[in-house]
Coordinates of C-alpha atoms in Angstrom, one line a residue:
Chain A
X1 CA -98.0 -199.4 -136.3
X2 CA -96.4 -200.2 -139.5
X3 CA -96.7 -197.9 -142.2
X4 CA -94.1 -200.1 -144.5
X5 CA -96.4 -202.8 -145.2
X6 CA -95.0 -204.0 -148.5
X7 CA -96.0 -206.9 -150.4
X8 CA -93.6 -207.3 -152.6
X9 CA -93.3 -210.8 -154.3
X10 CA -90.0 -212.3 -153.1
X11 CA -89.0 -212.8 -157.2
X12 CA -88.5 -208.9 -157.3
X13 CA -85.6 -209.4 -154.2
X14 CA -84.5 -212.6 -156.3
X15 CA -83.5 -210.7 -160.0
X16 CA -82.2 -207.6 -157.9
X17 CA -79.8 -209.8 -155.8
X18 CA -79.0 -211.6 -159.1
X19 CA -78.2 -208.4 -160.7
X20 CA -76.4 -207.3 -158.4
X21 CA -74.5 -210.2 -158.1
X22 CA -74.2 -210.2 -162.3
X23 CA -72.5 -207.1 -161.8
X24 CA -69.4 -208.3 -158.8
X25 CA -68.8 -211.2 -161.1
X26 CA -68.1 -208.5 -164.5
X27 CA -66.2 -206.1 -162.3
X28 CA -64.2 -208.9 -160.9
X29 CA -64.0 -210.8 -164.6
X30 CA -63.2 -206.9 -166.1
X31 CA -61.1 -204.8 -163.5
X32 CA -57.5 -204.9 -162.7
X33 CA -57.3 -202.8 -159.9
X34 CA -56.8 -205.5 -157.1
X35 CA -58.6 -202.6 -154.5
X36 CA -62.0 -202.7 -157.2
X37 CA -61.8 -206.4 -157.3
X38 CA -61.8 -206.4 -153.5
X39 CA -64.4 -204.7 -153.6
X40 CA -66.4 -206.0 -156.2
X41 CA -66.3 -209.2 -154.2
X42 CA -68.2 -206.6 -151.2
X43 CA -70.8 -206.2 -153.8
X44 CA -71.2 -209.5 -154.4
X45 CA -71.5 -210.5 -150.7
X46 CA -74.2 -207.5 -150.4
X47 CA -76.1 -209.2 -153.1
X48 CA -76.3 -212.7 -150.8
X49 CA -77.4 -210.9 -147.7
X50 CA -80.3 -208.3 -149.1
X51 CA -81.7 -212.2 -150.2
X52 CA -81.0 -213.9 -147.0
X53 CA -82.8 -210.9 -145.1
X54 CA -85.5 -211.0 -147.9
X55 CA -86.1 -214.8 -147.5
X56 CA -85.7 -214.5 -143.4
X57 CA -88.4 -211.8 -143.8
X58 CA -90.4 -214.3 -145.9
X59 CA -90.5 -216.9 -143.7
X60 CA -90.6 -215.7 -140.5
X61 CA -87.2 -216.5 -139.1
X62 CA -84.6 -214.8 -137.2
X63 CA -81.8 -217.2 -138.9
X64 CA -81.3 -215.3 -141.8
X65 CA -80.8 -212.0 -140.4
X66 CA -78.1 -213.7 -137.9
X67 CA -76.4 -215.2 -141.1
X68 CA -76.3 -211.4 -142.5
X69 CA -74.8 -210.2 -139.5
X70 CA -72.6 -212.4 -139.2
X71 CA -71.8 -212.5 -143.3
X72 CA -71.1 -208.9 -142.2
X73 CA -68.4 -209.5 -139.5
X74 CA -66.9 -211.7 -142.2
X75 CA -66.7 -209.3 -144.7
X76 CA -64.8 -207.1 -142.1
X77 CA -62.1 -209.1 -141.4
X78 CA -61.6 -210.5 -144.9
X79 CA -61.3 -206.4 -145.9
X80 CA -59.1 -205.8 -143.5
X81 CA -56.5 -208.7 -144.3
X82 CA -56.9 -208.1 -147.8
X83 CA -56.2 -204.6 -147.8
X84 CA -53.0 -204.3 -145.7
X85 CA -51.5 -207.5 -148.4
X86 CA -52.6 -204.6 -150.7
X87 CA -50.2 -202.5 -148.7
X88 CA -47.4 -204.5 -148.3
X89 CA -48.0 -205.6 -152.3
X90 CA -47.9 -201.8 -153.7
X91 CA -45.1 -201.2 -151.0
X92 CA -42.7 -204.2 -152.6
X93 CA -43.8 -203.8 -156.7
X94 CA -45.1 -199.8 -156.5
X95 CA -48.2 -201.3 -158.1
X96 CA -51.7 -203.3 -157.6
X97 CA -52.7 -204.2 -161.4
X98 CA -53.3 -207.6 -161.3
X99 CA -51.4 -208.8 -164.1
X100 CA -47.9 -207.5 -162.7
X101 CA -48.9 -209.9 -160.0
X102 CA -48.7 -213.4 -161.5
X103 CA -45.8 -215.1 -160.2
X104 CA -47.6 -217.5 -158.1
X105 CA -48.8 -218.8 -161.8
X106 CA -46.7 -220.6 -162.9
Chain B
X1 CA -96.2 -197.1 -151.5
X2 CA -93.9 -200.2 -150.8
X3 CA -93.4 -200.7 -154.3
X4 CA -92.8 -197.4 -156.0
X5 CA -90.5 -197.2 -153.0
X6 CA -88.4 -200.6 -154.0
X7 CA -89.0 -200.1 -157.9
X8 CA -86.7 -196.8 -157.4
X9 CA -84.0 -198.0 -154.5
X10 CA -83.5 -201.3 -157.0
X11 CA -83.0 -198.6 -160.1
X12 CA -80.8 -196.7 -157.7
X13 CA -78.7 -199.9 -156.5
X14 CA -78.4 -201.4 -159.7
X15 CA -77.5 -198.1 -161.6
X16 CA -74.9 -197.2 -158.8
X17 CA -73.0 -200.7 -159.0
X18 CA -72.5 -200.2 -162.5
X19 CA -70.9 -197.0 -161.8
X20 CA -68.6 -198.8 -159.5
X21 CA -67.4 -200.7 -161.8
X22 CA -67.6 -198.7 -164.9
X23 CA -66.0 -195.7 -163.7
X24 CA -61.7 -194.9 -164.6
X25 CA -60.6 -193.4 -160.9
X26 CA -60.8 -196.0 -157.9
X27 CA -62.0 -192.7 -155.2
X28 CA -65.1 -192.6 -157.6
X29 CA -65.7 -196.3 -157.3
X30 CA -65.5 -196.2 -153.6
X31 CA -68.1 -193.1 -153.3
X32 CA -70.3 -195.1 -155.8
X33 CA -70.1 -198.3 -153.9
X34 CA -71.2 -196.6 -150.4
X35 CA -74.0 -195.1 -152.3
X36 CA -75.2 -198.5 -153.2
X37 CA -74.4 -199.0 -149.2
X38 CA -77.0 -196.6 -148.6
X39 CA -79.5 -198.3 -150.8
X40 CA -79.0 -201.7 -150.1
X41 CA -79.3 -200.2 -146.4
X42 CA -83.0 -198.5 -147.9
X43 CA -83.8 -202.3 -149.3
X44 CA -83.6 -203.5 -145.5
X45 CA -86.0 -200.7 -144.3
X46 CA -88.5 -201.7 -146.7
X47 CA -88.0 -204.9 -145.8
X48 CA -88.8 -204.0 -141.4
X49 CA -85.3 -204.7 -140.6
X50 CA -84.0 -202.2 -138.9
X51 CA -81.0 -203.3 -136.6
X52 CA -79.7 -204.8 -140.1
X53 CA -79.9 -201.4 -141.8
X54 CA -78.3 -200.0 -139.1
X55 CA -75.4 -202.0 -138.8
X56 CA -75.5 -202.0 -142.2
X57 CA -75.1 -198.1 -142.6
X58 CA -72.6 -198.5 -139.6
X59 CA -70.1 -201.3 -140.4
X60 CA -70.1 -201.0 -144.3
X61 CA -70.5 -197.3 -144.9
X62 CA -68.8 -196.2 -141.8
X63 CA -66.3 -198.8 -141.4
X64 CA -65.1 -200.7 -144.3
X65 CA -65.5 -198.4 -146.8
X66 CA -63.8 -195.7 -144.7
X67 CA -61.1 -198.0 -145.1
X68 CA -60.9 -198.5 -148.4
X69 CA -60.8 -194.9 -149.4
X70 CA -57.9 -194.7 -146.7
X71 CA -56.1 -197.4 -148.6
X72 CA -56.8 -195.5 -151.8
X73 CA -55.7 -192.3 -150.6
X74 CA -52.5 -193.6 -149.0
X75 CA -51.4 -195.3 -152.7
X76 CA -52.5 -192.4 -154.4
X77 CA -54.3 -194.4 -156.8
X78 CA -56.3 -191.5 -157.9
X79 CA -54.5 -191.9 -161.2
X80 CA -55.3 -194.0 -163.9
X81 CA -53.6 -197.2 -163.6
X82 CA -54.9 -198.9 -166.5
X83 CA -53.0 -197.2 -169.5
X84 CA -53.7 -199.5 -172.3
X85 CA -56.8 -201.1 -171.9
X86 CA -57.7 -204.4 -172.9
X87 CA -60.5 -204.5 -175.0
X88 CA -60.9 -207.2 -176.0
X89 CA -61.0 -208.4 -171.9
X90 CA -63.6 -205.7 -171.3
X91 CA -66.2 -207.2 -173.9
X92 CA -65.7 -210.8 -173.0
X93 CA -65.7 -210.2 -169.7
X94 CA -69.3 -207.9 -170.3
X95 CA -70.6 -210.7 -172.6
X96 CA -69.7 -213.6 -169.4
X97 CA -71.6 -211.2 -167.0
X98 CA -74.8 -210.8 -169.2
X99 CA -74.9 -214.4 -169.8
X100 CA -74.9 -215.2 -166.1
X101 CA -77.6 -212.9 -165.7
X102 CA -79.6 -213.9 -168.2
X103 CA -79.5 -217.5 -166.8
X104 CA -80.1 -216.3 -163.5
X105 CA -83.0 -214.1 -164.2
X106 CA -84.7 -216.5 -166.7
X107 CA -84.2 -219.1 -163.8
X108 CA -85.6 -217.1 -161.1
X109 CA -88.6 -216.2 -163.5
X110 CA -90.2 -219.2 -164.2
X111 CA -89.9 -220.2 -160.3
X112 CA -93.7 -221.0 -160.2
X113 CA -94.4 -220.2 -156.5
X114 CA -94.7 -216.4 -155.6
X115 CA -95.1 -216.4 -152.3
X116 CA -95.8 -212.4 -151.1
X117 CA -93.3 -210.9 -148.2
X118 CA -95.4 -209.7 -145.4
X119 CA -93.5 -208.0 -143.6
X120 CA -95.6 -206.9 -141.2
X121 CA -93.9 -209.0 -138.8
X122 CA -91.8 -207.9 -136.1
X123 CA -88.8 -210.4 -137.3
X124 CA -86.4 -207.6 -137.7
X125 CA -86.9 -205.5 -134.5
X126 CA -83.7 -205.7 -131.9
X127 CA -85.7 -207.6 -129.4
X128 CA -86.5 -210.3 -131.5
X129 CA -82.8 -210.7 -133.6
X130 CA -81.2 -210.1 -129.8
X131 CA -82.7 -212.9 -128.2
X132 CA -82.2 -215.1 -131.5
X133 CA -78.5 -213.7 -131.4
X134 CA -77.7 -214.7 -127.7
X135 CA -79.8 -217.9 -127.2
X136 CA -79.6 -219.6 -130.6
X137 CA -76.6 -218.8 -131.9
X138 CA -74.8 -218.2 -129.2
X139 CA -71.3 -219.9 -130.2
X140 CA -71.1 -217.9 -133.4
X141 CA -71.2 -215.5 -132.2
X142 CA -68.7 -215.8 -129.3
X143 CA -66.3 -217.5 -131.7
X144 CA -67.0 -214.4 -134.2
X145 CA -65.3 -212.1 -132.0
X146 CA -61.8 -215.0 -132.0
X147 CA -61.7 -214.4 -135.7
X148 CA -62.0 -210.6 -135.8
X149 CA -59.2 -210.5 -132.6
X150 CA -57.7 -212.7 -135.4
X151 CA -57.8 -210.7 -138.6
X152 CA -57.0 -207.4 -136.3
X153 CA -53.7 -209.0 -135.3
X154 CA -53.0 -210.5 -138.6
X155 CA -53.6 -207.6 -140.4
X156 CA -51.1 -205.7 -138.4
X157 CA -48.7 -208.1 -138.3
X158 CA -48.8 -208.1 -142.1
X159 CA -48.7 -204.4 -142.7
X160 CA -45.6 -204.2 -139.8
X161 CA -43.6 -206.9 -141.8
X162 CA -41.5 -204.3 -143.4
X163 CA -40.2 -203.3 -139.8
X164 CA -39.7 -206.8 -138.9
X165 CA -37.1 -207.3 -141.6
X166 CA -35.3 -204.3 -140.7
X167 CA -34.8 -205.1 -137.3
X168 CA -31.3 -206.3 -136.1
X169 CA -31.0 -210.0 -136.2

């Protein structure tokens, strides 16, 4: 019935999401663009839940692909409050570079 | 099969986050990072997860994204907002990536067990993750759809604050 039957070693899924995850943490560390850093930190979040539904696979449990979905559902509603303080941000400075935006600092 | 298969959606993935990040106008990150959508989305085929890949394709390529190029397209960010560019930033920001990676990786070598995925099982089918969904985690999952109901409101409550102020006290 199954014509995907992989046997992949679950290390492979374990550099890849750490890769992957290596490379939210430079665009967040690099970027000033608050919209890329939002959604660096999407990349990032991907990362955790291609190895949750790796490890679910692994070990025969449905737990981990509830925590993805519901990682997912999380994701959403973090976007969508971040993004319209985006808005009303670029609509009181004109701009979203993060270094205009450091008054909360100090 | 399986692992030509993952050996070129990992290459893909990995080659199109970089992109995201690397590349100077924010519309170009966006299309690069639902292109990574689509192969993360690949990863959970290979993997026999298939409501997950499609929710996947559905909620972060359809939805999410969707909104981020909206935002992107209604602050016209398609110019370059980074004029004078911070080297300096850039390289010790690379050099702090690459030395969590190389921890990571080198960590996750040496792990000593390799246990193989079969995933010949029948974990990721809709029957199985439904009855999961609604009799183990039930509460979540009903308290999921509070904080979505919450973000929707908050989110437009935020973005309408500009009105608020202008009305007549």
């Amino acid at each position: 019935m199954n014509t995907l039957a992989n046997n992949i070693p679950i290390n492979y899924y374990l550099i890849l999401s750490g890769i992957l995850f290596c490379i939210g943490v430079m665009g967040v560390l690099m970027r000033r663009n608050a919209i890329i850093i939002l959604m660096c930190i999407e990349l990032m979040l991907n990362a955790v839940n291609l190895l949750l539904a790796a490890f679910s696979v692994m070990h025969n449990d449905a737990g981990g692909q509830v925590m993805v979905f519901f990682i997912m559902a999380v994701a959403a509603a973090e976007v969508a409050v971040g993004l319209s303080i985006l808005v009303l941000i670029y609509r009181n400075v004109k701009s979203v570079d993060i270094n205009i935006l450091n008054r909360l600092k100090w | 099969m399986s692992q030509i298969a993952f050996y070129i959606l990992s290459f893909l993935s990995v080659v199109s986050a970089l992109l995201v990040i690397f590349s100077k106008k924010p519309v170009h990150s966006v299309l690069y990072l639902v292109f990574c959508f689509f192969t993360i989305a690949g990863h959970y085929v290979l993997l026999n997860a298939q409501f997950l890949a499609a929710v996947h394709i559905i909620v972060y390529a359809g939805a999410i994204m969707v909104l981020f190029l909206f935002v992107v397209m209604l602050l016209n960010l398609n110019a370059d907002i980074e004029p004078h560019k911070d080297n300096v930033l850039k390289v010790s920001a690379v050099v702090a990536g690459g030395c969590l990676m190389l921890i990571m990786t080198s960590v996750m070598k040496t792990a000593d067990t390799m246990p193989i995925i079969d995933s010949t099982n029948q974990i990721g089918v809709v029957k199985n993750l439904g009855l999961a969904l609604y009799q183990t985690y039930m509460l979540p999952f009903e308290l999921l759809s509070v904080l979505l109901l919450s973000a929707m409101v908050g989110s437009v409550l935020i973005a309408k604050k500009e009105d608020i102020e202008n009305l007549p006290q």
